[in-house]
C-alpha positions as a LaTeX table, in Angstrom:
\begin{tabular}{lrrr}
\hline
Residue & $x$ (\AA) & $y$ (\AA) & $z$ (\AA) \\
\hline
Met1 & 111.14 & 97.83 & 84.95 \\
Glu2 & 114.50 & 99.57 & 85.02 \\
Thr3 & 115.96 & 99.38 & 88.51 \\
Leu4 & 115.90 & 102.89 & 89.93 \\
Ser5 & 116.88 & 102.17 & 93.51 \\
Lys6 & 120.37 & 103.63 & 92.99 \\
Arg7 & 118.85 & 107.07 & 92.63 \\
Lys8 & 118.65 & 108.78 & 96.00 \\
Tyr9 & 117.11 & 111.96 & 97.27 \\
Ser10 & 119.72 & 113.52 & 99.51 \\
Gly11 & 117.58 & 116.28 & 100.98 \\
Lys12 & 116.89 & 116.79 & 104.65 \\
Arg13 & 114.10 & 114.67 & 106.16 \\
Asn14 & 111.11 & 116.98 & 106.40 \\
Arg15 & 108.69 & 115.02 & 108.58 \\
Leu16 & 107.16 & 111.61 & 109.03 \\
Ala17 & 103.39 & 111.65 & 108.56 \\
Lys18 & 101.31 & 108.98 & 106.86 \\
Pro19 & 100.30 & 110.22 & 103.42 \\
Glu20 & 96.90 & 109.90 & 101.86 \\
Leu21 & 96.68 & 107.34 & 99.06 \\
Leu22 & 94.49 & 108.92 & 96.37 \\
Ala23 & 93.19 & 106.66 & 93.60 \\
Pro24 & 91.37 & 107.24 & 90.30 \\
Ala25 & 87.81 & 106.03 & 89.80 \\
Gly26 & 86.37 & 106.20 & 86.30 \\
Asn27 & 83.02 & 104.80 & 87.40 \\
Leu28 & 81.15 & 103.61 & 90.48 \\
Glu29 & 82.49 & 100.05 & 90.30 \\
Lys30 & 86.09 & 101.29 & 90.08 \\
Leu31 & 85.45 & 103.58 & 93.06 \\
Lys32 & 84.42 & 100.60 & 95.16 \\
Phe33 & 87.42 & 98.55 & 94.06 \\
Ala34 & 89.84 & 101.40 & 94.74 \\
Ile35 & 88.54 & 101.91 & 98.28 \\
His36 & 88.23 & 98.22 & 99.03 \\
Tyr37 & 91.85 & 97.72 & 97.95 \\
Gly38 & 93.16 & 100.46 & 100.23 \\
Ala39 & 92.62 & 103.98 & 98.87 \\
Asp40 & 92.11 & 106.69 & 101.50 \\
Ala41 & 90.38 & 108.87 & 98.91 \\
Val42 & 89.30 & 108.69 & 95.30 \\
Tyr43 & 88.92 & 111.31 & 92.61 \\
Ile44 & 86.15 & 111.03 & 90.06 \\
Gly45 & 84.64 & 113.03 & 87.23 \\
Gly46 & 81.14 & 114.37 & 86.95 \\
Gln47 & 79.34 & 114.80 & 83.67 \\
Lys48 & 80.59 & 118.38 & 83.26 \\
Tyr49 & 83.74 & 120.45 & 83.76 \\
Gly50 & 86.24 & 117.57 & 83.91 \\
Leu51 & 89.18 & 116.62 & 81.69 \\
Arg52 & 88.15 & 113.02 & 81.02 \\
Ser53 & 85.02 & 113.33 & 78.91 \\
Asn54 & 85.54 & 109.80 & 77.56 \\
Ala55 & 85.41 & 108.20 & 81.00 \\
Asp56 & 82.08 & 106.82 & 82.19 \\
Asn57 & 81.83 & 109.64 & 84.75 \\
Phe58 & 79.28 & 109.98 & 87.52 \\
Ser59 & 75.72 & 111.16 & 87.76 \\
Phe60 & 74.77 & 112.94 & 91.00 \\
Glu61 & 72.93 & 109.81 & 92.10 \\
Glu62 & 76.07 & 107.71 & 91.56 \\
Met63 & 78.13 & 110.29 & 93.44 \\
Arg64 & 75.82 & 109.98 & 96.44 \\
Glu65 & 76.14 & 106.20 & 96.36 \\
Gly66 & 79.91 & 106.48 & 96.04 \\
Val67 & 80.13 & 108.87 & 98.97 \\
Glu68 & 78.03 & 106.56 & 101.16 \\
Phe69 & 80.26 & 103.62 & 100.25 \\
Ala70 & 83.41 & 105.64 & 100.95 \\
Lys71 & 82.15 & 106.72 & 104.37 \\
Lys72 & 81.88 & 103.09 & 105.46 \\
Tyr73 & 85.63 & 102.77 & 104.95 \\
Gly74 & 86.56 & 106.21 & 106.26 \\
Ala75 & 87.44 & 107.39 & 102.74 \\
Lys76 & 86.69 & 110.62 & 100.86 \\
Val77 & 85.52 & 111.43 & 97.36 \\
Phe78 & 86.90 & 114.33 & 95.30 \\
Val79 & 85.53 & 115.55 & 91.95 \\
Ala80 & 87.68 & 116.88 & 89.11 \\
Thr81 & 86.26 & 120.16 & 87.77 \\
Asn82 & 89.58 & 121.03 & 86.19 \\
Ile83 & 88.73 & 122.36 & 82.74 \\
Tyr84 & 89.77 & 125.80 & 81.56 \\
Ala85 & 86.31 & 127.25 & 81.01 \\
His86 & 85.32 & 129.18 & 77.92 \\
Asn87 & 82.46 & 131.66 & 78.09 \\
Glu88 & 79.89 & 129.07 & 77.10 \\
Asp89 & 81.05 & 126.81 & 79.97 \\
Val90 & 80.35 & 129.34 & 82.69 \\
Asp91 & 76.56 & 129.07 & 82.83 \\
Gly92 & 75.54 & 126.33 & 85.20 \\
Ile93 & 78.74 & 126.13 & 87.26 \\
Glu94 & 77.08 & 127.48 & 90.40 \\
Ala95 & 74.22 & 124.96 & 90.31 \\
Tyr96 & 76.61 & 122.13 & 89.46 \\
Leu97 & 78.88 & 122.87 & 92.44 \\
Lys98 & 75.91 & 123.07 & 94.80 \\
Asn99 & 74.81 & 119.62 & 93.61 \\
Leu100 & 78.30 & 118.26 & 94.30 \\
Tyr101 & 78.21 & 119.65 & 97.82 \\
Glu102 & 74.76 & 118.22 & 98.47 \\
Ala103 & 75.98 & 114.83 & 97.25 \\
Gly104 & 78.63 & 114.84 & 99.99 \\
Ile105 & 81.70 & 115.49 & 97.88 \\
Ala106 & 84.64 & 116.44 & 100.13 \\
Ala107 & 86.56 & 118.55 & 97.61 \\
Ile108 & 86.75 & 119.64 & 94.00 \\
Ile109 & 89.98 & 119.76 & 91.99 \\
Ala110 & 89.98 & 122.98 & 89.97 \\
Ala111 & 92.33 & 125.00 & 87.78 \\
Asp112 & 90.24 & 127.88 & 86.44 \\
Pro113 & 90.05 & 130.87 & 88.83 \\
Ala114 & 86.43 & 131.39 & 87.77 \\
Ile115 & 85.44 & 127.94 & 89.02 \\
Ile116 & 87.54 & 128.38 & 92.17 \\
Glu117 & 85.87 & 131.70 & 93.01 \\
Val118 & 82.38 & 130.34 & 92.49 \\
Ala119 & 83.08 & 127.28 & 94.65 \\
Gln120 & 84.46 & 129.36 & 97.51 \\
Arg121 & 81.41 & 131.61 & 97.35 \\
Val122 & 78.55 & 129.11 & 96.99 \\
Thr123 & 79.94 & 125.94 & 98.64 \\
Pro124 & 82.31 & 127.11 & 101.41 \\
Gly125 & 81.96 & 123.75 & 103.17 \\
Met126 & 83.54 & 121.92 & 100.20 \\
Glu127 & 87.32 & 122.19 & 99.86 \\
Val128 & 88.95 & 123.41 & 96.65 \\
His129 & 92.21 & 121.71 & 95.66 \\
Leu130 & 94.32 & 123.36 & 92.99 \\
Ser131 & 94.65 & 121.12 & 89.93 \\
Thr132 & 97.96 & 120.08 & 88.40 \\
Gln133 & 96.68 & 121.93 & 85.31 \\
Gln134 & 97.85 & 125.15 & 86.98 \\
Ser135 & 101.46 & 123.93 & 86.54 \\
Thr136 & 102.45 & 124.98 & 90.07 \\
Val137 & 106.10 & 124.14 & 90.79 \\
Asn138 & 107.43 & 126.96 & 93.03 \\
Trp139 & 106.76 & 128.06 & 96.61 \\
Gln140 & 105.73 & 131.62 & 95.73 \\
Ala141 & 102.89 & 130.32 & 93.55 \\
Val142 & 101.88 & 127.84 & 96.26 \\
Lys143 & 101.88 & 130.67 & 98.80 \\
Phe144 & 99.65 & 132.72 & 96.49 \\
Trp145 & 97.07 & 129.93 & 96.32 \\
Lys146 & 97.17 & 129.41 & 100.07 \\
Glu147 & 96.45 & 133.10 & 100.54 \\
Glu148 & 93.53 & 132.65 & 98.14 \\
Gly149 & 92.10 & 130.18 & 100.65 \\
Leu150 & 93.03 & 126.83 & 99.10 \\
Pro151 & 94.08 & 124.11 & 101.58 \\
Arg152 & 95.82 & 121.88 & 99.01 \\
Val153 & 97.86 & 122.25 & 95.83 \\
Val154 & 98.36 & 119.44 & 93.33 \\
Leu155 & 101.84 & 120.13 & 92.00 \\
Gly156 & 102.76 & 120.02 & 88.34 \\
Arg157 & 104.38 & 116.74 & 87.39 \\
Glu158 & 107.54 & 118.71 & 86.59 \\
Ala159 & 108.34 & 119.40 & 90.27 \\
Ser160 & 111.51 & 117.78 & 91.63 \\
Phe161 & 112.21 & 116.60 & 95.17 \\
Glu162 & 114.38 & 119.67 & 95.79 \\
Glu163 & 111.55 & 121.96 & 94.68 \\
Ile164 & 109.02 & 120.13 & 96.84 \\
Gln165 & 111.28 & 120.44 & 99.87 \\
Glu166 & 111.61 & 124.18 & 99.23 \\
Ile167 & 107.83 & 124.51 & 98.95 \\
Lys168 & 107.27 & 122.67 & 102.24 \\
Lys169 & 109.92 & 124.83 & 103.90 \\
His170 & 108.18 & 128.08 & 103.00 \\
Val171 & 104.46 & 127.22 & 102.95 \\
Asp172 & 102.39 & 125.25 & 105.44 \\
Ile173 & 99.90 & 123.69 & 103.04 \\
Glu174 & 98.89 & 120.22 & 101.88 \\
Ile175 & 100.87 & 119.05 & 98.86 \\
Glu176 & 99.50 & 116.43 & 96.49 \\
Ala177 & 101.73 & 114.87 & 93.84 \\
Phe178 & 101.35 & 112.22 & 91.16 \\
Ile179 & 103.41 & 109.17 & 92.06 \\
His180 & 102.20 & 106.63 & 89.49 \\
Gly181 & 100.68 & 106.56 & 86.01 \\
Ala182 & 100.82 & 108.19 & 82.60 \\
Met183 & 102.86 & 111.33 & 82.02 \\
Cys184 & 101.91 & 114.08 & 79.58 \\
Ser185 & 104.38 & 115.23 & 76.95 \\
Ser186 & 103.13 & 118.79 & 77.34 \\
Tyr187 & 103.66 & 121.05 & 80.33 \\
Ser188 & 101.29 & 119.80 & 83.02 \\
Gly189 & 98.79 & 118.74 & 80.41 \\
Arg190 & 98.53 & 122.09 & 78.64 \\
Cys191 & 98.40 & 120.64 & 75.14 \\
Val192 & 96.90 & 121.97 & 71.91 \\
Leu193 & 97.95 & 119.15 & 69.56 \\
Ser194 & 94.57 & 117.50 & 70.00 \\
Asn195 & 92.81 & 120.79 & 69.20 \\
His196 & 94.75 & 121.24 & 65.97 \\
Phe197 & 94.59 & 117.65 & 64.76 \\
Thr198 & 91.06 & 116.64 & 65.72 \\
Asp199 & 89.24 & 119.76 & 67.00 \\
Arg200 & 89.02 & 118.09 & 70.41 \\
Asp201 & 90.04 & 120.43 & 73.24 \\
Ser202 & 92.53 & 118.82 & 75.63 \\
Asn203 & 91.85 & 121.45 & 78.26 \\
Arg204 & 88.11 & 120.83 & 78.18 \\
Gly205 & 88.22 & 117.04 & 78.39 \\
Gly206 & 88.65 & 116.01 & 74.77 \\
Cys207 & 92.30 & 114.91 & 74.54 \\
Cys208 & 92.82 & 112.42 & 71.70 \\
Gln209 & 96.34 & 111.53 & 72.95 \\
Ser210 & 98.07 & 112.87 & 69.86 \\
Cys211 & 101.46 & 112.20 & 71.45 \\
Arg212 & 100.74 & 108.45 & 71.32 \\
Trp213 & 100.12 & 108.48 & 67.57 \\
Lys214 & 102.72 & 107.24 & 65.08 \\
Tyr215 & 104.63 & 109.91 & 63.19 \\
Asp216 & 107.15 & 109.96 & 60.38 \\
Leu217 & 109.32 & 112.52 & 58.59 \\
Phe218 & 108.62 & 113.49 & 54.98 \\
Glu219 & 110.10 & 115.88 & 52.46 \\
Asp220 & 107.68 & 118.21 & 50.70 \\
Val221 & 108.42 & 118.40 & 46.97 \\
Arg222 & 106.94 & 121.80 & 46.12 \\
Glu223 & 109.08 & 123.11 & 43.26 \\
Glu224 & 107.71 & 122.80 & 39.75 \\
Gly225 & 109.52 & 120.30 & 37.63 \\
Val226 & 110.73 & 118.11 & 40.51 \\
Trp227 & 110.43 & 114.56 & 39.28 \\
Val228 & 109.00 & 111.84 & 41.55 \\
Ser229 & 109.72 & 108.29 & 40.42 \\
Glu230 & 106.99 & 105.77 & 39.68 \\
Glu231 & 108.48 & 103.59 & 42.44 \\
Asp232 & 108.10 & 106.42 & 44.95 \\
Met233 & 104.57 & 107.10 & 43.80 \\
Gln234 & 103.63 & 103.48 & 44.37 \\
Asn235 & 105.26 & 103.48 & 47.78 \\
Ala236 & 102.53 & 103.40 & 50.43 \\
Arg237 & 104.45 & 105.94 & 52.50 \\
Val238 & 104.40 & 108.61 & 49.81 \\
Leu239 & 101.56 & 111.01 & 50.55 \\
Gln240 & 99.89 & 113.26 & 48.01 \\
Asn241 & 98.05 & 116.47 & 48.78 \\
Phe242 & 96.02 & 116.91 & 45.61 \\
Glu243 & 94.65 & 120.33 & 46.59 \\
Leu244 & 98.15 & 121.79 & 46.96 \\
Gly245 & 99.76 & 119.64 & 44.30 \\
Val246 & 102.38 & 118.50 & 46.81 \\
Asn247 & 104.12 & 115.15 & 46.93 \\
Gln248 & 105.64 & 114.15 & 50.26 \\
Ile249 & 108.55 & 111.73 & 50.08 \\
Pro250 & 109.77 & 109.83 & 53.13 \\
Leu251 & 113.20 & 110.93 & 54.31 \\
Tyr252 & 114.07 & 107.47 & 55.59 \\
Glu253 & 113.89 & 103.95 & 54.29 \\
Gln254 & 110.71 & 101.95 & 53.81 \\
Glu255 & 111.55 & 99.55 & 56.64 \\
Asp256 & 112.17 & 102.30 & 59.21 \\
Gln257 & 109.62 & 102.41 & 62.00 \\
Ala258 & 107.28 & 105.33 & 62.43 \\
Phe259 & 107.76 & 106.94 & 65.85 \\
Thr260 & 105.72 & 108.30 & 68.71 \\
Met261 & 106.67 & 111.06 & 71.15 \\
Gly262 & 104.94 & 109.78 & 74.26 \\
Ser263 & 106.66 & 109.58 & 77.61 \\
Lys264 & 107.18 & 106.50 & 79.73 \\
Asp265 & 104.86 & 106.06 & 82.70 \\
Leu266 & 105.69 & 107.25 & 86.19 \\
Cys267 & 106.35 & 104.72 & 88.96 \\
Met268 & 107.69 & 105.73 & 92.39 \\
Leu269 & 107.10 & 102.42 & 94.16 \\
Glu270 & 110.84 & 101.97 & 94.73 \\
His271 & 111.05 & 105.36 & 96.42 \\
Ile272 & 108.32 & 105.42 & 99.06 \\
Pro273 & 110.75 & 106.62 & 101.79 \\
Asp274 & 111.78 & 109.67 & 99.73 \\
Leu275 & 108.17 & 110.57 & 98.97 \\
Ile276 & 107.18 & 110.39 & 102.62 \\
Asp277 & 110.30 & 112.04 & 104.02 \\
Val278 & 109.99 & 115.11 & 101.79 \\
Gly279 & 106.50 & 115.69 & 103.19 \\
Ile280 & 104.11 & 114.94 & 100.32 \\
Asp281 & 100.67 & 114.75 & 101.92 \\
Ser282 & 98.77 & 112.92 & 99.19 \\
Phe283 & 100.12 & 110.25 & 96.82 \\
Lys284 & 98.10 & 110.46 & 93.63 \\
Ile285 & 97.69 & 107.61 & 91.14 \\
Glu286 & 96.75 & 108.55 & 87.58 \\
Gly287 & 94.23 & 106.53 & 85.61 \\
Arg288 & 90.50 & 107.29 & 85.57 \\
Met289 & 90.39 & 105.61 & 82.14 \\
Lys290 & 92.28 & 102.52 & 83.32 \\
Ser291 & 90.76 & 99.09 & 84.04 \\
Ile292 & 89.49 & 97.70 & 87.32 \\
His293 & 92.43 & 95.30 & 87.35 \\
Tyr294 & 94.85 & 98.21 & 87.01 \\
Val295 & 93.24 & 100.24 & 89.80 \\
Ala296 & 93.03 & 97.33 & 92.24 \\
Thr297 & 96.56 & 96.09 & 91.56 \\
Val298 & 98.30 & 99.46 & 91.79 \\
Val299 & 96.37 & 100.64 & 94.86 \\
Asn300 & 96.96 & 97.33 & 96.61 \\
Val301 & 100.72 & 97.46 & 96.08 \\
Tyr302 & 101.16 & 101.08 & 97.17 \\
Arg303 & 98.94 & 100.45 & 100.20 \\
Gln304 & 101.22 & 97.62 & 101.31 \\
Ala305 & 104.40 & 99.62 & 100.71 \\
Ile306 & 103.17 & 102.73 & 102.55 \\
Asp307 & 101.89 & 100.76 & 105.52 \\
Ser308 & 105.08 & 98.72 & 105.72 \\
Tyr309 & 107.25 & 101.82 & 105.77 \\
Met310 & 105.14 & 103.64 & 108.33 \\
Glu311 & 105.14 & 100.62 & 110.62 \\
Asp312 & 108.94 & 100.50 & 110.85 \\
Pro313 & 110.79 & 103.14 & 108.79 \\
Asp314 & 114.27 & 102.14 & 109.94 \\
Asn315 & 113.85 & 98.55 & 108.81 \\
Tyr316 & 111.73 & 99.08 & 105.73 \\
Val317 & 112.52 & 96.72 & 102.84 \\
Leu318 & 111.12 & 96.97 & 99.32 \\
Lys319 & 109.63 & 93.57 & 98.53 \\
Pro320 & 110.39 & 92.12 & 95.09 \\
Glu321 & 106.84 & 90.81 & 94.81 \\
Trp322 & 105.53 & 94.39 & 94.89 \\
Leu323 & 107.57 & 95.20 & 91.79 \\
Glu324 & 106.31 & 92.05 & 90.11 \\
Glu325 & 102.72 & 93.04 & 90.89 \\
Ile326 & 103.16 & 96.54 & 89.45 \\
Gln327 & 104.44 & 95.02 & 86.21 \\
Lys328 & 101.22 & 93.03 & 85.91 \\
Ala329 & 99.34 & 96.32 & 85.58 \\
Ala330 & 101.98 & 98.30 & 83.67 \\
Asn331 & 100.81 & 99.71 & 80.34 \\
Arg332 & 104.16 & 101.16 & 79.28 \\
Pro333 & 107.81 & 101.18 & 80.40 \\
Leu334 & 108.26 & 102.93 & 83.75 \\
Asn335 & 110.53 & 105.66 & 85.13 \\
Thr336 & 110.70 & 108.24 & 87.92 \\
Gly337 & 109.56 & 111.29 & 85.98 \\
Phe338 & 111.00 & 114.61 & 87.18 \\
Phe339 & 111.54 & 113.70 & 90.83 \\
Tyr340 & 115.30 & 113.08 & 90.60 \\
Asp341 & 116.38 & 114.70 & 87.34 \\
Thr342 & 115.10 & 116.03 & 84.06 \\
Pro343 & 113.91 & 113.24 & 81.74 \\
Asp344 & 115.98 & 112.74 & 78.60 \\
His345 & 115.74 & 110.65 & 75.44 \\
Glu346 & 115.76 & 107.45 & 77.49 \\
Asp347 & 112.53 & 108.47 & 79.23 \\
His348 & 110.42 & 108.61 & 76.08 \\
Ile349 & 108.82 & 106.02 & 73.83 \\
Tyr350 & 109.76 & 106.43 & 70.17 \\
Glu351 & 108.93 & 103.06 & 68.71 \\
Pro352 & 105.46 & 101.54 & 68.59 \\
Glu353 & 104.46 & 100.51 & 72.08 \\
Glu354 & 104.41 & 96.91 & 73.12 \\
Lys355 & 101.59 & 96.62 & 75.61 \\
Ala356 & 103.20 & 95.16 & 78.69 \\
Val357 & 100.11 & 94.02 & 80.56 \\
Pro358 & 100.22 & 90.22 & 80.47 \\
Tyr359 & 97.12 & 89.62 & 82.63 \\
Asp360 & 93.36 & 89.95 & 82.33 \\
Phe361 & 90.82 & 90.30 & 85.13 \\
Ala362 & 89.07 & 86.93 & 84.94 \\
Gly363 & 86.74 & 86.83 & 87.94 \\
Leu364 & 85.61 & 88.37 & 91.20 \\
Val365 & 85.18 & 86.29 & 94.35 \\
Met366 & 81.65 & 86.64 & 95.68 \\
Asp367 & 81.63 & 83.90 & 98.33 \\
Tyr368 & 83.77 & 81.12 & 99.79 \\
Asp369 & 82.83 & 77.97 & 101.71 \\
Pro370 & 85.77 & 76.96 & 103.96 \\
Gln371 & 84.40 & 73.47 & 104.51 \\
Thr372 & 84.20 & 72.52 & 100.84 \\
Gln373 & 86.93 & 74.98 & 99.69 \\
Val374 & 84.57 & 76.05 & 96.92 \\
Ala375 & 84.51 & 79.66 & 95.78 \\
Thr376 & 81.68 & 81.41 & 94.00 \\
Ile377 & 83.19 & 83.60 & 91.29 \\
Glu378 & 81.56 & 86.23 & 89.11 \\
Gln379 & 83.01 & 85.77 & 85.63 \\
Arg380 & 84.65 & 88.84 & 84.07 \\
Asn381 & 86.67 & 87.22 & 81.27 \\
Tyr382 & 86.70 & 83.84 & 79.55 \\
Phe383 & 88.45 & 81.03 & 81.44 \\
Lys384 & 88.28 & 77.23 & 81.42 \\
Pro385 & 89.67 & 74.18 & 83.21 \\
Gly386 & 93.40 & 73.70 & 82.78 \\
Met387 & 94.25 & 77.42 & 82.72 \\
Glu388 & 96.70 & 78.80 & 85.27 \\
Ile389 & 95.21 & 81.63 & 87.30 \\
Glu390 & 96.16 & 83.89 & 90.21 \\
Phe391 & 94.09 & 85.08 & 93.12 \\
Phe392 & 94.96 & 88.31 & 94.94 \\
Gly393 & 93.18 & 90.56 & 97.41 \\
Pro394 & 93.50 & 93.48 & 99.83 \\
Asn395 & 93.94 & 91.27 & 102.89 \\
Gly396 & 97.05 & 89.47 & 101.71 \\
Thr397 & 95.50 & 86.84 & 99.46 \\
Phe398 & 97.94 & 85.73 & 96.77 \\
Phe399 & 98.40 & 82.32 & 95.20 \\
Lys400 & 98.48 & 80.56 & 91.85 \\
Gln401 & 96.68 & 77.43 & 90.78 \\
Lys402 & 95.16 & 75.69 & 87.80 \\
Val403 & 91.44 & 75.84 & 87.15 \\
Thr404 & 89.93 & 72.45 & 87.88 \\
Glu405 & 86.30 & 71.53 & 87.28 \\
Ile406 & 83.86 & 74.43 & 87.10 \\
Phe407 & 80.10 & 74.43 & 87.62 \\
Asp408 & 77.22 & 76.84 & 87.22 \\
Glu409 & 74.92 & 77.74 & 90.12 \\
Ala410 & 72.64 & 74.79 & 89.37 \\
Gly411 & 75.56 & 72.38 & 89.68 \\
Asn412 & 75.97 & 71.70 & 85.96 \\
Gln413 & 79.56 & 71.07 & 84.91 \\
Leu414 & 80.86 & 73.55 & 82.34 \\
Glu415 & 83.50 & 73.30 & 79.63 \\
Ala416 & 84.30 & 76.99 & 80.02 \\
Ala417 & 83.13 & 80.19 & 81.69 \\
Arg418 & 81.95 & 82.12 & 78.66 \\
His419 & 79.21 & 84.42 & 79.89 \\
Pro420 & 79.97 & 87.81 & 81.47 \\
Leu421 & 78.86 & 88.14 & 85.10 \\
Gln422 & 77.87 & 84.46 & 85.27 \\
Tyr423 & 78.35 & 82.92 & 88.74 \\
Ile424 & 80.82 & 80.02 & 88.61 \\
Lys425 & 81.61 & 77.47 & 91.34 \\
Met426 & 85.12 & 76.04 & 91.56 \\
Lys427 & 87.45 & 74.54 & 94.13 \\
Val428 & 90.37 & 76.72 & 95.20 \\
Asp429 & 93.68 & 75.68 & 96.74 \\
Gln430 & 93.68 & 78.32 & 99.48 \\
Pro431 & 91.04 & 80.41 & 101.28 \\
Val432 & 89.72 & 83.46 & 99.42 \\
Ala433 & 87.45 & 86.29 & 100.50 \\
Tyr434 & 84.73 & 88.51 & 99.07 \\
Phe435 & 86.15 & 90.99 & 96.53 \\
Asp436 & 89.38 & 89.06 & 95.96 \\
Met437 & 90.21 & 89.06 & 92.26 \\
Met438 & 91.12 & 86.24 & 89.92 \\
Arg439 & 93.30 & 86.98 & 86.92 \\
Lys440 & 94.73 & 84.98 & 84.04 \\
Lys441 & 97.65 & 85.35 & 81.67 \\
Lys442 & 96.70 & 86.66 & 78.26 \\
\hline
\end{tabular}
């Protein structure tokens, strides 16, 4: 990751209060991992009215189980109901919100005033947080929503530190901001590319991530009599629209790369003091579609950094191992978004992405015998003796070792752990604990 520590926020210190660490949970298992690895709250999607229709999403029964699990750790569960509703979406909202409230959901995240009004009317005991989809980046708009009865606003990703400080100066309200994860190329997610290209509505949960596709530039040859060579016609990059009778010739050479227009991912790990000092109340991690390994790794690192800073702000030191850990879950190159300045050409990805994640989630520790130093591991990805692996966990577990002999539950020696969710016995070099994770290099 590019070193960003030279960038500084020079604004006045606003206050020193421990922020909430808010993590994504695409399903019930991810919810449990997020909370176990240090999240104070999680946000999930139900089976209606959310912007991640391709996530597993939660039934009401799963929500109730998630809420009960969260309560054991003093955590909260929020539900994204952040679509922009069309007329056909309106029927059923009232019943749906009542079911959320009865399931124990602490708050919904909403953008559409219709959904906000219904929630305030039928479930007054459930908070309504304004979604980032409302693109709120100024204090007057924040003040408006406070006067409408909302206790929290999720700012648009375009808000800078100076703007956040101005908001906190004028309005006494909880501010939630994204501090890690994917960035949208459109203004706060208000995109219609997906609608035009695939008839999937981005603002009703159907985004096809058009900005991550590969694009190229072509010249339309529309005039009659324009000659196109046989070589061009045989070129795989020459497109023909037979209905319009149009040949499209590439403007650049055959070997030139097609390009994307996606942005780099946000990472504010190097700037925890600035985030806390400006008064952001909730640090939000993006990624309901991301893997368990991603959620656990990112939450674990931010939990350590936040706690370390709050314990002794004057002597806080960013640990290099935190940055190394973040890279193990990074999907794309990282930057600081809009917090310090306006992103430019260096903050976008134009060439085909090289997936940076070099690790796979290989196993979950289910038990450990300190006398024999044998761990019971639930297999999540193929591994075998001789492979180098890492163990990490929310209580400080971190070490590397090679896989030695492995056995099944009956004591039979195995050549490899091939079967998903199979329980494997193996000796480990250091103590491990329930819910520690084992990962391997790809």
